[in-house]
CSV table of C-alpha atoms in Angstrom, one decimal:
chain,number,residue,atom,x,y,z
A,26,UNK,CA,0.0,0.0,0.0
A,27,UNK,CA,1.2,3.5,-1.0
A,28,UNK,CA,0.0,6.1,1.6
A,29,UNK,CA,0.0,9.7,1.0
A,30,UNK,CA,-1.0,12.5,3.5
A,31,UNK,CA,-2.9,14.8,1.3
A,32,UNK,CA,-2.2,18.8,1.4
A,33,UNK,CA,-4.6,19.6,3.7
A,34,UNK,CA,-3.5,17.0,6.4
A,35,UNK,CA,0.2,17.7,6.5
A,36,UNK,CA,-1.3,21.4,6.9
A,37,UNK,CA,-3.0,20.6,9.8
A,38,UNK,CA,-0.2,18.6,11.4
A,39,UNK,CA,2.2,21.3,10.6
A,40,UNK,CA,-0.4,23.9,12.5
A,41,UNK,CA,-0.9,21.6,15.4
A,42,UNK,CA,2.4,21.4,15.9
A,43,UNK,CA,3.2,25.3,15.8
A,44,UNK,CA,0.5,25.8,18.3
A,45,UNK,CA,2.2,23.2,20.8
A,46,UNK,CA,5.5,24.1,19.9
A,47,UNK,CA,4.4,27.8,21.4
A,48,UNK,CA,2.7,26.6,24.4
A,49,UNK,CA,5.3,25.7,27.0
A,50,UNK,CA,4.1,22.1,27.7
A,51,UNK,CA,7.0,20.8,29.6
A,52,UNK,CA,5.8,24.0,32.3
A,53,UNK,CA,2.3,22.2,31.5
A,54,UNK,CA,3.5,18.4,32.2
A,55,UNK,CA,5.3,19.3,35.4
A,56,UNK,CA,2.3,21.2,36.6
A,57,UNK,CA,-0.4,18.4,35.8
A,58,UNK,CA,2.1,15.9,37.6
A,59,UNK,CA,1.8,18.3,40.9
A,60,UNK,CA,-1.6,18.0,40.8
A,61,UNK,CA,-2.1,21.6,39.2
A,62,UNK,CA,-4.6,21.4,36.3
A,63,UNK,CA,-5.6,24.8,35.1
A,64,UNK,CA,-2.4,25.0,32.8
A,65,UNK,CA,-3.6,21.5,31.4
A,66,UNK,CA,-7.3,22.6,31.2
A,67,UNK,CA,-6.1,26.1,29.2
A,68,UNK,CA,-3.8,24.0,26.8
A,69,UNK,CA,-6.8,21.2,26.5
A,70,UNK,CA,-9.3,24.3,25.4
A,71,UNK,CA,-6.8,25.4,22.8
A,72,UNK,CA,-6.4,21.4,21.3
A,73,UNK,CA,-10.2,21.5,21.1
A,74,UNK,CA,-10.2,24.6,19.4
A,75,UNK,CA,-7.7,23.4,16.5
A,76,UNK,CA,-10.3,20.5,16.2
A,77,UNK,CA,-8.6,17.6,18.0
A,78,UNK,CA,-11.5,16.5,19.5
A,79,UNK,CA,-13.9,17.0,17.3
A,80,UNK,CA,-12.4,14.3,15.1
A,81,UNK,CA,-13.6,12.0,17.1
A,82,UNK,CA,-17.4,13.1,17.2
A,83,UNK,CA,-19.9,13.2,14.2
A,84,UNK,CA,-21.2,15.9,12.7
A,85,UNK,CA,-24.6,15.2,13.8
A,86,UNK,CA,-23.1,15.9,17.7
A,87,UNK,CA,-20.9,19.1,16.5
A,88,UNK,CA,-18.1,17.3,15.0
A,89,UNK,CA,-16.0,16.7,12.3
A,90,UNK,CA,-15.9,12.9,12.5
A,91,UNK,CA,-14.8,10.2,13.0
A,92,UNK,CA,-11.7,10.6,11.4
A,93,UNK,CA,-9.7,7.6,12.3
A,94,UNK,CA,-6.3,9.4,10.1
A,95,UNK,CA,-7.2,12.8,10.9
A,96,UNK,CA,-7.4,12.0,14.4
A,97,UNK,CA,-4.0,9.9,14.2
A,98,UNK,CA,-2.0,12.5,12.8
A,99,UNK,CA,-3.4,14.7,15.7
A,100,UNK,CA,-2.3,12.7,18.2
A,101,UNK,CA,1.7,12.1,16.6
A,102,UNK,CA,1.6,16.1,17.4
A,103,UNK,CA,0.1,15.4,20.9
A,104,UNK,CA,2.7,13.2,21.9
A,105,UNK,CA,5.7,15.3,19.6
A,106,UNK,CA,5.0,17.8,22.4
A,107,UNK,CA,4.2,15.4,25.5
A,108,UNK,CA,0.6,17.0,26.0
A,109,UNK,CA,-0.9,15.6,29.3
A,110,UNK,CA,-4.0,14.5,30.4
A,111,UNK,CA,-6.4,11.5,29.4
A,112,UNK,CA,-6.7,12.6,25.5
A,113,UNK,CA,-6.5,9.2,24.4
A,114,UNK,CA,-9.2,8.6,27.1
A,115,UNK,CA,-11.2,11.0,25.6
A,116,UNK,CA,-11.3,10.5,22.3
A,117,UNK,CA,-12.2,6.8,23.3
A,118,UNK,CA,-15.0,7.7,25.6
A,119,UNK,CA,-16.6,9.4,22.2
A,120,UNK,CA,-16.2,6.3,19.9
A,121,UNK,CA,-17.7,4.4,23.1
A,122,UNK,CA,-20.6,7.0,23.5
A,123,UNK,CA,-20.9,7.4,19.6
A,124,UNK,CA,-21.7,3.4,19.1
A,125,UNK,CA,-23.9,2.8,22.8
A,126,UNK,CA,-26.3,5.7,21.2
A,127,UNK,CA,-28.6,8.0,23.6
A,128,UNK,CA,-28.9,5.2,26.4
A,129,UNK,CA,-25.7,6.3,27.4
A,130,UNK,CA,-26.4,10.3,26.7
A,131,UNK,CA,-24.4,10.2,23.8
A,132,UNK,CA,-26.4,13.8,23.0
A,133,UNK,CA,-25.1,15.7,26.2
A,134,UNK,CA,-21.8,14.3,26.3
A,135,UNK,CA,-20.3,14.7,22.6
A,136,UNK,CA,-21.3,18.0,22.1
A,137,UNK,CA,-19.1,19.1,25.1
A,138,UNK,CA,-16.1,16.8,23.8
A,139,UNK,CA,-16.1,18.2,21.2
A,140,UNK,CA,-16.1,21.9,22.4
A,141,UNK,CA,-13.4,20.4,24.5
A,142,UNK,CA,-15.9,21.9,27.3
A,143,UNK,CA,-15.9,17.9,28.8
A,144,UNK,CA,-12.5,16.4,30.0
A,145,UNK,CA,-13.7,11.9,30.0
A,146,UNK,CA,-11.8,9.0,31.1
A,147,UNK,CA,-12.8,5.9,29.8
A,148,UNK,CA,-11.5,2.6,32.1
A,149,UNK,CA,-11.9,-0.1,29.9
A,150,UNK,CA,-10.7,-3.7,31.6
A,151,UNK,CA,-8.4,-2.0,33.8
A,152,UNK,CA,-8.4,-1.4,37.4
A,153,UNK,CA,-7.1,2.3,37.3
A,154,UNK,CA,-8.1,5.3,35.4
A,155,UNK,CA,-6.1,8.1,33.9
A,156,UNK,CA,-6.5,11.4,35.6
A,157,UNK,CA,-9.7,10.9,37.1
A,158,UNK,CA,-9.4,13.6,39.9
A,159,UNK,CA,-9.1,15.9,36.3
A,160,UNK,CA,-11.7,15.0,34.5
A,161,UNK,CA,-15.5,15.7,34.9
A,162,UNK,CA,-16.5,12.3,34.2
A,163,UNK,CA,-15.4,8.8,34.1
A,164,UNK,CA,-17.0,5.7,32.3
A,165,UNK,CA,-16.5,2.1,33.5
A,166,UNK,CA,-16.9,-0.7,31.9
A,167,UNK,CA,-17.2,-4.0,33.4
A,168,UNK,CA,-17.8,-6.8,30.9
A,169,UNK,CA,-21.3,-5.8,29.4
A,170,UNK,CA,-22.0,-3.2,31.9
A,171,UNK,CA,-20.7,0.7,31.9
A,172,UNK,CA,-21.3,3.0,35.0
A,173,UNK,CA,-20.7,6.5,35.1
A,174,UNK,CA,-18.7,7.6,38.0
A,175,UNK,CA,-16.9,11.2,39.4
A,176,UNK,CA,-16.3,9.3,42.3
A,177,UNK,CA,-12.2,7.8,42.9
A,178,UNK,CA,-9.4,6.6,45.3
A,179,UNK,CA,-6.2,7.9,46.2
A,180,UNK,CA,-4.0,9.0,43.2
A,181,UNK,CA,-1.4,5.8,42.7
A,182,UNK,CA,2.6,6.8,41.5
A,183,UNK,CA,3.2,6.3,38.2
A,184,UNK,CA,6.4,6.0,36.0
A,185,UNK,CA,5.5,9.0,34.1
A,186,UNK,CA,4.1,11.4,37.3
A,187,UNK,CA,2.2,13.1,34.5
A,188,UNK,CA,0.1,9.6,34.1
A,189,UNK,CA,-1.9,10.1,37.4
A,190,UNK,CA,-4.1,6.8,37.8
A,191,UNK,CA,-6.6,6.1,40.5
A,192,UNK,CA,-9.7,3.9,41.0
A,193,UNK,CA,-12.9,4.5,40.0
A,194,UNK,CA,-14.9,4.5,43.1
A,195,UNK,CA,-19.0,3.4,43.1
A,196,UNK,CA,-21.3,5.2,40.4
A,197,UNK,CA,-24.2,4.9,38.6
A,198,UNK,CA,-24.8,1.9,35.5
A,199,UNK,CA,-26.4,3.5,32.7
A,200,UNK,CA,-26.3,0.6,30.7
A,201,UNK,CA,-25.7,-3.6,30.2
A,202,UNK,CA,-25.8,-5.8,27.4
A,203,UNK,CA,-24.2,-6.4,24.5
A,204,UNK,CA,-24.2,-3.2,22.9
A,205,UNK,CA,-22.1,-2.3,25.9
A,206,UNK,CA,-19.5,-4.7,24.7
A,207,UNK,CA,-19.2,-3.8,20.9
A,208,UNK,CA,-19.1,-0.7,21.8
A,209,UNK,CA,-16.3,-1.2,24.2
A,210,UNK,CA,-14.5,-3.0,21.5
A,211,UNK,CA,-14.9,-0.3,19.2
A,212,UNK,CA,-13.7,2.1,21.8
A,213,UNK,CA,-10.7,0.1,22.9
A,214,UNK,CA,-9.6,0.0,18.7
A,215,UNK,CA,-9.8,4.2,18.7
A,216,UNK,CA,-7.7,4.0,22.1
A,217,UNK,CA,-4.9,1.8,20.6
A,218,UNK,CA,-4.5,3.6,17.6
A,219,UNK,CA,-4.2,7.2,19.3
A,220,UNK,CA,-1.8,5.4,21.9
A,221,UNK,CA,0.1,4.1,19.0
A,222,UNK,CA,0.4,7.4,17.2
A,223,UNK,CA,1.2,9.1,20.5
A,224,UNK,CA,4.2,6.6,20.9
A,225,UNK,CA,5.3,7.5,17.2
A,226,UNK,CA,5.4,11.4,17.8
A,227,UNK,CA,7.2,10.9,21.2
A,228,UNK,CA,10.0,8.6,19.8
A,229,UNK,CA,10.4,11.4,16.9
A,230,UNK,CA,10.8,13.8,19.4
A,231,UNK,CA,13.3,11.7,21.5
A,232,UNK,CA,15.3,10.8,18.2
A,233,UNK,CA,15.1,14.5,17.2
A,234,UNK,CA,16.4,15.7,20.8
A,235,UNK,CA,19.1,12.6,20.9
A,236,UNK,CA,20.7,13.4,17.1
A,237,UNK,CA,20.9,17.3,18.3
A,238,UNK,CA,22.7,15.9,21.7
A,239,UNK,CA,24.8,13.5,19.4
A,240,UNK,CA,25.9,16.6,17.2
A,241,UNK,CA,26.9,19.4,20.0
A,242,UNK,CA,28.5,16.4,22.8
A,243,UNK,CA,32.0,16.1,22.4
A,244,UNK,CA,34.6,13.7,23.1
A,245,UNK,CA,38.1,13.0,22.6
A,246,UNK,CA,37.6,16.3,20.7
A,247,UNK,CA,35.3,15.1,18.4
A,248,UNK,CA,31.5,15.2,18.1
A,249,UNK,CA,29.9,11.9,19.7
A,250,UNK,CA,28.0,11.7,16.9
A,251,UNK,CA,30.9,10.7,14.3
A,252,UNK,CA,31.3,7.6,16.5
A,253,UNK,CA,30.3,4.9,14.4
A,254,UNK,CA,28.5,2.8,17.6
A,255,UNK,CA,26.5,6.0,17.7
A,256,UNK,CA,25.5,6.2,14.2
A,257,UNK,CA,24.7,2.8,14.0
A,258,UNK,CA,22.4,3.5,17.2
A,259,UNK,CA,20.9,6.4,15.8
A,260,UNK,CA,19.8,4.9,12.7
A,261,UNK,CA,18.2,2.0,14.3
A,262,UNK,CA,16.2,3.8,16.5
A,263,UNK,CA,15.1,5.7,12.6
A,264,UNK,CA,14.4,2.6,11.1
A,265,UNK,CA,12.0,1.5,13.9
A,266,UNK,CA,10.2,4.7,13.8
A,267,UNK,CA,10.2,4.7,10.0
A,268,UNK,CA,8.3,1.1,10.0
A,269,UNK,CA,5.8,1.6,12.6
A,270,UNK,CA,4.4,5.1,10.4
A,271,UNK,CA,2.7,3.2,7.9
A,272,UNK,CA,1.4,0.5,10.0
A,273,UNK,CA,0.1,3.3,12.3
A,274,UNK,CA,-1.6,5.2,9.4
A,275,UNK,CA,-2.5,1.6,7.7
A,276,UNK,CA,-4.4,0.9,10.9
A,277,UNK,CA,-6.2,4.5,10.8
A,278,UNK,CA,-7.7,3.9,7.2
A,279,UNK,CA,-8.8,0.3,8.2
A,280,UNK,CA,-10.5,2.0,11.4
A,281,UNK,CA,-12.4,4.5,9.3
A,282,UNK,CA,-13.4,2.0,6.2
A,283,UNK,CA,-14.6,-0.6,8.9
A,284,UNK,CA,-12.7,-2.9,7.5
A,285,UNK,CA,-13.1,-6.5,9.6
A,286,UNK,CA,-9.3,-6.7,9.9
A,287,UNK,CA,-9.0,-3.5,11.9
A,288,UNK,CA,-8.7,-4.6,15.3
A,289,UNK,CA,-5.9,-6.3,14.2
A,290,UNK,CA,-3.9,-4.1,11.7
A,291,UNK,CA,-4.5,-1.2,15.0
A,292,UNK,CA,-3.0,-4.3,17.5
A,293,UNK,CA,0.0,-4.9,15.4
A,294,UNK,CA,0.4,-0.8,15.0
A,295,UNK,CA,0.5,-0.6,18.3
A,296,UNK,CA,2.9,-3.0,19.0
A,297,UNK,CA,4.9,-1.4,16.2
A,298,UNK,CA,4.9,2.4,17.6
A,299,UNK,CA,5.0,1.0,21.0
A,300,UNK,CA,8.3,-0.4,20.9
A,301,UNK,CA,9.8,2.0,18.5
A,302,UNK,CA,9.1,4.9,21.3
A,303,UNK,CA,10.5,3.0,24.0
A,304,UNK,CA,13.2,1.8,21.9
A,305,UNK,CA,13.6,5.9,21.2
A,306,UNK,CA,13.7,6.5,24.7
A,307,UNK,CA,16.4,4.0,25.7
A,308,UNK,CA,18.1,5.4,23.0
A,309,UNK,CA,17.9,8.8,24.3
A,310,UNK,CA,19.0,7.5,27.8
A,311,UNK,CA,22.3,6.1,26.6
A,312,UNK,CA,23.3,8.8,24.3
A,313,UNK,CA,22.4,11.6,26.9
A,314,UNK,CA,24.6,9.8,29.7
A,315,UNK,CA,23.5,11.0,33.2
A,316,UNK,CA,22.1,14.1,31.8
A,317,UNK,CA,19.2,11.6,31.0
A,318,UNK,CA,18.8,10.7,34.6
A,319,UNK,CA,18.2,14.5,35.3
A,320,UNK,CA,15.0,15.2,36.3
A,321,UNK,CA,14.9,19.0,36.2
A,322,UNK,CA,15.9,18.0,32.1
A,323,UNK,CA,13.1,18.0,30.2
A,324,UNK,CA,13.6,16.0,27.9
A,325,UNK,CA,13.2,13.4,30.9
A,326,UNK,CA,9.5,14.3,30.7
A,327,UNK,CA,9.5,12.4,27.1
A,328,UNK,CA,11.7,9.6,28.4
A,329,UNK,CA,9.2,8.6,31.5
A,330,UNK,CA,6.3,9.0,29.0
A,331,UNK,CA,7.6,6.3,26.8
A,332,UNK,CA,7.2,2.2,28.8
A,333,UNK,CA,3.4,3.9,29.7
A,334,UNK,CA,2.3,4.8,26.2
A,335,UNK,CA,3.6,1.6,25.3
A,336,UNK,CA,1.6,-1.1,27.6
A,337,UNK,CA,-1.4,1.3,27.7
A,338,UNK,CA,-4.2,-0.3,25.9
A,339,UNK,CA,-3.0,-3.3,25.8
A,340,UNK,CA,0.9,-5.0,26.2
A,341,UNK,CA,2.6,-5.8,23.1
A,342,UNK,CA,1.9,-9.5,24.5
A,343,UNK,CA,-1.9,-8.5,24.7
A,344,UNK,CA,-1.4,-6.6,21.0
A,345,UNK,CA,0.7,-9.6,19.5
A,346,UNK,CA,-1.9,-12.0,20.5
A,347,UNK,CA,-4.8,-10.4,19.1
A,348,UNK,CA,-2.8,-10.3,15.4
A,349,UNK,CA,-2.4,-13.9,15.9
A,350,UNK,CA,-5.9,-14.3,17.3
A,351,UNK,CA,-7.4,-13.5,13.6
């Protein structure tokens, strides 16, 4: 398959990007991890107004959607720039509401995602959910049952202390059966593939910040980057990131042509981008010495983000086995 981003697309990429590039988000991350959200909530307002989220919501609910590449392509620029908060979440809690239909208020909820007036965590087969003390709802899903829930424990730490999980505590079911469950599935599909593009615009941010290291580091007088070890390094962490682009944007045109093979094309995307950040990150680590240990660095704020974004929504053991599952 020969994919193409269209003018238009690498446009909006290339505006996305210039809008997060000017918003200070490593102040934005370290703030969110404190516990701070109005920085978070300002930055979330001005995603929403480029149209992020409304990507994700059809036009019948005030949005532009779903559009599965679109919507990929935003979120490479979301993680580029290591934009907090449960975006992924989000975006998954509209697929989720879109499918289950009015039972679930699909009407009062997607208009206000897409507005990005709404902050939603969806906690799919997992005990925790992301940022739950920051978002004005939080949907559960239990088998074939989804409650709704503002209600949680104790934030948990987290690798990345911008990743603040807790547990969804009581709430109300609004729904059982086996909508719930296709919908869930359909939800869980959207998650991976905005987890997976996430991944791919972190490691190219990593790669990007480790070549620039590479090139002003000396050693023995010369540039580390001439070393050959360092090349060869380098260009493997490329090649990984190069590889997992088309099976992330492969995975996003399955998605949107509801093809049957799209759970698993967005599984084995997943596993692609997933490993190809961390792999970026270790990378980055290496080549950065113990200024990678350095917390007050930011590029440490890309580094933690990385092992999360790749189990999230499923392990690559949990990815791998539904692309041999068929």
């Amino acid at each position: 398959m020969r994919f193409l981003l269209t003018d238009e697309q690498r446009e909006f990429a290339r505006t996305l990007d210039g809008m997060l590039g000017a918003s200070g988000t490593p102040a934005v991350v370290r703030a969110w991890a404190a516990g701070e959200q109005k920085p978070g909530r300002e930055l979330w307002s001005r995603v929403a107004a480029a149209g992020v989220f409304a990507l994700a919501v059809p036009e019948r609910h005030r949005g532009m959607g779903p559009l599965p590449v679109e919507l990929a392509l935003s979120f490479v620029e979301l993680g580029r720039h290591a934009v907090p908060g449960p975006l992924v979440e989000t975006v998954a809690a509209a697929a989720f509401l879109e499918r289950l239909g009015e039972e679930a208020g699909a009407g009062g909820w997607l208009p206000r995602i897409a507005a990005g007036d709404a902050v939603v965590s969806l906690c799919a087969g997992a005990p925790y959910a992301l940022d739950a003390d920051a978002a004005d709802d939080v949907l559960v899903v239990q088998g074939d049952t989804v409650r709704r829930t503002d209600t949680h424990g104790p934030v948990q730490p987290s690798f990345d202390p911008a990743r603040r999980l807790a547990r969804p505590l009581g709430g109300t079911v609004v729904a059982r059966g086996p909508a719930v469950t296709a919908a869930a599935a359909h939800a869980v599909d959207v998650a991976r593939l905005a987890t997976a593009a996430q991944s791919l615009g972190l490691g190219r941010a990593l790669l990007a910040a480790t070549v620039s290291h590479a090139e002003r580091r000396a050693q023995f007088q010369v540039p580390i980057g001439s070393f050959q070890a360092v090349k060869h390094r380098l260009a493997d962490t490329l090649m990984g990131l190069e590889f997992a682009q088309p099976l992330v944007y492969a995975a996003a045109l399955a998605l949107a042509a509801g093809a049957p093979s799209a759970g698993r094309e967005v599984a084995a995307a997943k596993v692609a981008a997933g490993e190809a950040g961390y792999a970026a990150a270790r990378t980055a680590l290496q080549l950065h010495g113990a200024l990678g240990y350095t917390e007050e660095l930011d590029l440490s704020l890309w580094i933690r983000k990385a092992r999360p974004l790749r189990d999230a929504w499923g392990t690559p053991a949990d990815c791998r086995a539904r692309v041999l599952a068929g």
